[in-house]
Short mmCIF file of C-alpha atoms and ligand atoms in Angstrom, two decimals:
data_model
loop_
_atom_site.label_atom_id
_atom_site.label_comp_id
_atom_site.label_asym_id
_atom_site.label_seq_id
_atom_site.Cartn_x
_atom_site.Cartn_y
_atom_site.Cartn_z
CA UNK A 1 40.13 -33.14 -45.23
CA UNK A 2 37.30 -34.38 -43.05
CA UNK A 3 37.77 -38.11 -43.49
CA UNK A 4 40.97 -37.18 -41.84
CA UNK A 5 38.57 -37.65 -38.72
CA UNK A 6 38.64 -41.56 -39.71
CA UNK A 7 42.15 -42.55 -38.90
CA UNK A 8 40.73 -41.88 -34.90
CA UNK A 9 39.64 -44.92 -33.95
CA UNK A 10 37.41 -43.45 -31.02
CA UNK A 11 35.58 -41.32 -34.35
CA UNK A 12 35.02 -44.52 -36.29
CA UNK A 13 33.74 -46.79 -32.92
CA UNK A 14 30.92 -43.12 -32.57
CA UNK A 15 30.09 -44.04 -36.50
CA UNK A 16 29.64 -47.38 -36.05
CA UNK A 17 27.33 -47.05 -32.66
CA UNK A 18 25.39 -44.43 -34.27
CA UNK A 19 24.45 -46.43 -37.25
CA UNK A 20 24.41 -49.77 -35.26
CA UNK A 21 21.68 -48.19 -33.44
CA UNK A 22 19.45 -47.59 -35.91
CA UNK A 23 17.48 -51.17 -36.83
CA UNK A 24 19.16 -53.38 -39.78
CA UNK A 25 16.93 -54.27 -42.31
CA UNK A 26 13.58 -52.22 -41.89
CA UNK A 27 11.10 -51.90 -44.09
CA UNK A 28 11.65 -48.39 -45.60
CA UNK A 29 13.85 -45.73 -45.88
CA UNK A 30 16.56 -44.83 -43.51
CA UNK A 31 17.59 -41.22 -43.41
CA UNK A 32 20.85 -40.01 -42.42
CA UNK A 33 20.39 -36.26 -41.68
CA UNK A 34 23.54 -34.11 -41.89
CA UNK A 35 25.57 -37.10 -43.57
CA UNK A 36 28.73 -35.16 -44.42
CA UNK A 37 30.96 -37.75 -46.23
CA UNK A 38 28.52 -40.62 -45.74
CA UNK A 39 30.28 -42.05 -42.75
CA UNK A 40 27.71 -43.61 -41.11
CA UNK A 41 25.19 -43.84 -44.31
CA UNK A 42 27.87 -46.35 -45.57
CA UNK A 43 27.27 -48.68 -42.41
CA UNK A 44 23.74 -47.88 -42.89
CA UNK A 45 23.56 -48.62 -46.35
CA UNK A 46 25.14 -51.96 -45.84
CA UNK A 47 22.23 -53.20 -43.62
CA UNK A 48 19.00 -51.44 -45.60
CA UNK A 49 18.01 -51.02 -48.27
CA UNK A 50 16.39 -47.50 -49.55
CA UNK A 51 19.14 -45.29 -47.45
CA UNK A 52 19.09 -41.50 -48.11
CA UNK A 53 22.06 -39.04 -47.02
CA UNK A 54 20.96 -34.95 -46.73
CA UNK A 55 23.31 -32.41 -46.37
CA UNK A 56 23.66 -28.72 -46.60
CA UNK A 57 27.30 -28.69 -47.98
CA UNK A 58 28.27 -29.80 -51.69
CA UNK A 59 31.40 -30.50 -51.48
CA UNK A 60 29.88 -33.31 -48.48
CA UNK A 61 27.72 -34.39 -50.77
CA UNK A 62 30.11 -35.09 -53.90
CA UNK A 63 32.28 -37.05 -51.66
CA UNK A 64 29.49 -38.83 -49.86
CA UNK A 65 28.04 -40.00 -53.56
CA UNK A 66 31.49 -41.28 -54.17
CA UNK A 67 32.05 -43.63 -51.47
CA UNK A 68 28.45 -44.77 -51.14
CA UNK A 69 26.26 -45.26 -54.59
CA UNK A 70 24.28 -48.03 -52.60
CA UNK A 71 22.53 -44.11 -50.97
CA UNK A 72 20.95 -41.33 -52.32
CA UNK A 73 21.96 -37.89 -51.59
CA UNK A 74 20.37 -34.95 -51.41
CA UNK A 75 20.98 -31.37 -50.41
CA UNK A 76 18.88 -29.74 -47.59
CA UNK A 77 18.61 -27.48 -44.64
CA UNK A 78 18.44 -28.98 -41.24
CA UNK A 79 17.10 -25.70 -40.38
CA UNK A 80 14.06 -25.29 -42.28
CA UNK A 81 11.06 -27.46 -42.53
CA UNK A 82 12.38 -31.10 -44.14
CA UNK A 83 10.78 -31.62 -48.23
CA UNK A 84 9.36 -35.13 -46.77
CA UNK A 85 5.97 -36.28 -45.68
CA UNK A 86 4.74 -36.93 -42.23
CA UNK A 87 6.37 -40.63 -41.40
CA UNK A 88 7.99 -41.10 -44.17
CA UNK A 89 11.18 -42.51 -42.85
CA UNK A 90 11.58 -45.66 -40.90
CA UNK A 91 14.74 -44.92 -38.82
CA UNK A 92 17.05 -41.39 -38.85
CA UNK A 93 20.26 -41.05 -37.73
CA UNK A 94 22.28 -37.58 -36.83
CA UNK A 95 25.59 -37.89 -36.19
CA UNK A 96 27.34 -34.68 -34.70
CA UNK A 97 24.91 -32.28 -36.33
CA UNK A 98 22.48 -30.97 -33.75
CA UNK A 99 24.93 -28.82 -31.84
CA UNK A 100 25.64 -26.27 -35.63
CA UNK A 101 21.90 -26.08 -35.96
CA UNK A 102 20.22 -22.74 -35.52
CA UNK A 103 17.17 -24.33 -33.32
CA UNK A 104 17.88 -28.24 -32.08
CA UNK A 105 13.98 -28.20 -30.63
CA UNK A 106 12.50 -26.67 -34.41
CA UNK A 107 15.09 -29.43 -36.19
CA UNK A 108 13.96 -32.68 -33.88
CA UNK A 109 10.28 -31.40 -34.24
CA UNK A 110 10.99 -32.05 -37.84
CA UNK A 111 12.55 -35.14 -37.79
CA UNK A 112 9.41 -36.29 -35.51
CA UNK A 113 7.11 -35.52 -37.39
CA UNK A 114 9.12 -37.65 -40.77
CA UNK A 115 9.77 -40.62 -38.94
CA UNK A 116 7.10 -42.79 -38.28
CA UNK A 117 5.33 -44.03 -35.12
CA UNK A 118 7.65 -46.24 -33.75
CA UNK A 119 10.64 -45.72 -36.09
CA UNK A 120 14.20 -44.85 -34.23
CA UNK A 121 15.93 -41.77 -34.19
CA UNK A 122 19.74 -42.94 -33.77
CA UNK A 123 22.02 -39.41 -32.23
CA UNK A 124 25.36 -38.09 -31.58
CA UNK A 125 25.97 -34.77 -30.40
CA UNK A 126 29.54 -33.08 -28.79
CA UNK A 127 29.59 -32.54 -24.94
CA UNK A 128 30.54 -28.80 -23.37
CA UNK A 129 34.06 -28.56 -23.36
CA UNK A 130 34.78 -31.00 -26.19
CA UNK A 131 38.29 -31.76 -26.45
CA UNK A 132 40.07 -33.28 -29.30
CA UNK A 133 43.06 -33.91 -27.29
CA UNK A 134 40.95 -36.26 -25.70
CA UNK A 135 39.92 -37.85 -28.83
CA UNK A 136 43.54 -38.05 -29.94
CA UNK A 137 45.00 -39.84 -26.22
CA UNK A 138 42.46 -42.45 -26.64
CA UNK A 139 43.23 -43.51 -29.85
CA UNK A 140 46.50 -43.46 -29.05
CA UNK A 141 46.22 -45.56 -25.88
CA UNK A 142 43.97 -48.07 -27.20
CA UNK A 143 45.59 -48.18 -30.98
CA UNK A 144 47.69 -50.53 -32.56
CA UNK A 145 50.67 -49.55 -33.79
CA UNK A 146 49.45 -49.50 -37.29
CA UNK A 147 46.69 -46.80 -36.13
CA UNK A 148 49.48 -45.12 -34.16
CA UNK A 149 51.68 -44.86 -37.21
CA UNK A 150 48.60 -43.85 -39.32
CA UNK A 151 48.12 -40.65 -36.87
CA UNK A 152 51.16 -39.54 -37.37
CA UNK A 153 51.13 -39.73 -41.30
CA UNK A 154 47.77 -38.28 -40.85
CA UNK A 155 49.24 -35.00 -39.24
CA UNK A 156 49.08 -32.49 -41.87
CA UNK A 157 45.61 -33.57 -43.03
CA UNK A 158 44.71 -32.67 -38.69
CA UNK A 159 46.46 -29.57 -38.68
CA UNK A 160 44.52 -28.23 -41.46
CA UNK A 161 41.36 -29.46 -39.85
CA UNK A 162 41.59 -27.52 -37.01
CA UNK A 163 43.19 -24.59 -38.88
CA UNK A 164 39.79 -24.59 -40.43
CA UNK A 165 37.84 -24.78 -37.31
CA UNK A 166 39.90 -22.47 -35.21
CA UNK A 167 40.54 -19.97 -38.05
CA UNK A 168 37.40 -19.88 -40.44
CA UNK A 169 34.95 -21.76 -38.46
CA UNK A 170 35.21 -19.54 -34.40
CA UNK A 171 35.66 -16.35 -35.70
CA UNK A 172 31.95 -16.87 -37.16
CA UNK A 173 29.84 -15.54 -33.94
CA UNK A 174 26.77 -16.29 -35.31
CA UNK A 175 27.99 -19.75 -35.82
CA UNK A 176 25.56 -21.80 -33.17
CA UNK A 177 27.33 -24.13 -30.78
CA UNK A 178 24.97 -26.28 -28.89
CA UNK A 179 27.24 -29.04 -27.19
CA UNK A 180 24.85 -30.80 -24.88
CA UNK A 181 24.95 -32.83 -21.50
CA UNK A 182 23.15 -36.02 -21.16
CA UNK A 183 20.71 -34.27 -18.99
CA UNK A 184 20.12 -31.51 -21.55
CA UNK A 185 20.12 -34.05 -24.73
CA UNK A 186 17.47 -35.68 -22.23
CA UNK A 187 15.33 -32.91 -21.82
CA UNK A 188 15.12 -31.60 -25.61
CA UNK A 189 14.53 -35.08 -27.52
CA UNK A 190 11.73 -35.94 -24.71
CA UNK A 191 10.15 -32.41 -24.97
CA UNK A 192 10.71 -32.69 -28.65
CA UNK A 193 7.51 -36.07 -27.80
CA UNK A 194 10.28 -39.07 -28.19
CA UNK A 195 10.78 -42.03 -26.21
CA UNK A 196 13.90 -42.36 -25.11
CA UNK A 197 15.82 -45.95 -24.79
CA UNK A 198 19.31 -45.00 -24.34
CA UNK A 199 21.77 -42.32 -23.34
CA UNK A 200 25.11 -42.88 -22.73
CA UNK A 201 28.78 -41.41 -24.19
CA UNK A 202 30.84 -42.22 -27.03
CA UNK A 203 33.66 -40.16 -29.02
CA UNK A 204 36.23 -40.85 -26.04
CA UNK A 205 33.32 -39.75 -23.78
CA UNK A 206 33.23 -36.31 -25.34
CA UNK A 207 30.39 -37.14 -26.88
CA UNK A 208 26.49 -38.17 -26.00
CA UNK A 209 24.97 -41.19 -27.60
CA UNK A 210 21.29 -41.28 -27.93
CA UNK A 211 18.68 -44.16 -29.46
CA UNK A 212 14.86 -42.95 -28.80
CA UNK A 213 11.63 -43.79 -30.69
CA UNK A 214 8.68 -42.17 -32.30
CA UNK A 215 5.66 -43.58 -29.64
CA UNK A 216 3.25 -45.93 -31.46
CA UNK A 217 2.95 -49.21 -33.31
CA UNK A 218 6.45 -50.60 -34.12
CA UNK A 219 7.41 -49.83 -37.79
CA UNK A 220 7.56 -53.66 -39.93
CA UNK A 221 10.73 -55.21 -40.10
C1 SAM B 301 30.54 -32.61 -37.95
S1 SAM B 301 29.82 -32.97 -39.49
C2 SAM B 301 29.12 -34.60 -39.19
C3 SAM B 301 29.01 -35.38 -40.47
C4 SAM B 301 28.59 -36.84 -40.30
N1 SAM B 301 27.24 -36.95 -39.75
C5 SAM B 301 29.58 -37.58 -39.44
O1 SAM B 301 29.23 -37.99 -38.32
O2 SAM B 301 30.72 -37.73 -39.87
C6 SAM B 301 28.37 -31.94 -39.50
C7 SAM B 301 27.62 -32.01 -40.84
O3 SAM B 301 26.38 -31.34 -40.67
C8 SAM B 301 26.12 -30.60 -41.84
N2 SAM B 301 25.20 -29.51 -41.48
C9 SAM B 301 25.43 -28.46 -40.66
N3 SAM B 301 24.35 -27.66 -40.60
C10 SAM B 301 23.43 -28.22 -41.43
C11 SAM B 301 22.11 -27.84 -41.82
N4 SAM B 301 21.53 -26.74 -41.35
N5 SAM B 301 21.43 -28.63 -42.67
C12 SAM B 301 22.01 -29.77 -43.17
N6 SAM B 301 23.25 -30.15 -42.86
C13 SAM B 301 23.96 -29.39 -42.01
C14 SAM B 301 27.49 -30.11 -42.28
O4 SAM B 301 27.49 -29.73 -43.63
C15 SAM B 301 28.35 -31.33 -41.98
O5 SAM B 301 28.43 -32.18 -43.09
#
């Protein structure tokens, strides 16, 4: 049901810019933290060549392994200290995962401290007041009418998305929401002792984009 999400043209252009921002061909492995269906690890994996996907949900997982055996998967908690060693990874993307962790800071603090001195950290993260039906007008203003036919054959796959969002997903208080302006995205990934080389939007502008590096000696390419 998630890879309903890529019949949205505006959701595939945020997969491509995340991964597109992390450096092709580097010398050593790419993680993509909070990979879900492998997305943007299949870009990834297309351009480097150790890629690894981590994920806290199975069912993620199984489907990620399925549509990209170039990767390696592995389950994990964004929320707890990460089972690599201090700059271990060359580049690490983290697409739309920030905002459902318990503690952003604690999680970028980890990913910090795996990537190493000047690796990338590639970002995407929902803006307050996210709105789908802004997700959905774009696509449908700049789609073909291939992609506009394909949204409509894709509405019972979206209606049980949201079903399981607005249904499961809200009623779950404890559930952490931490949609971000630039400004705040700014302040935690600087605080959190990264460089930052771009911020802008993407996901029909309801989304931030960020690309920042680990300070120090530029990782081989
Ligand atoms: C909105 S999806 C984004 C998936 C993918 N990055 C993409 O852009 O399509 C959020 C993903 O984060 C994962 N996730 C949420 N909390 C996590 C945690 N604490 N540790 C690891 N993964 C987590 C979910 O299982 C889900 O696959």
């Amino acid at each position: 049901v998630y890879d309903t999400l890529l019949v949205f043209r505006p959701y595939r252009q945020m997969v491509e810019e995340v991964s597109r921002r992390s450096p092709a061909d580097v010398d050593g492995p790419v993680l993509d933290a909070g990979c879900g269906t492998g997305n943007v690890t299949m870009h990834l994996a297309r351009r480097c060549s150790t890629v690894v996907g981590l994920d806290a949900a199975g069912a993620m997982l199984e489907r990620a392994r399925s549509k990209v055996p170039a990767a390696t998967f592995t389950a994990g908690d964004l929320n707890d200290p990460l089972p690599y060693p201090d700059g271990y990874f060359a580049a690490v993307t983290c697409s739309n995962v920030l905002y459902s962790l318990r503690d952003p800071a604690a999680a970028l603090a980890e990913v910090f401290r795996i990537l190493r001195p000047g690796g990338t950290l590639a970002l995407s993260n929902p803006r307050p007041g996210f709105s789908m039906w802004s997700v959905l007008s774009e696509h449908w203003k700049a789609g073909s009418v291939t992609e506009r036919a394909r949204l409509l054959l894709a509405v019972p796959g979206m209606l049980l998305l949201i079903s399981f969002n607005l249904f499961l997903l809200s009623p779950q208080k404890d559930v952490p929401s931490h949609r971000m302006d630039a400004e705040e995205l700014r302040k935690l990934i600087t605080a959190a002792g990264f460089e930052l080389t771009e911020l802008s939007h993407c996901y029909a502008a309801q989304g931030c984009l960020v690309r920042a590096r680990r300070p120090g000696e530029v990782a081989s390419c």
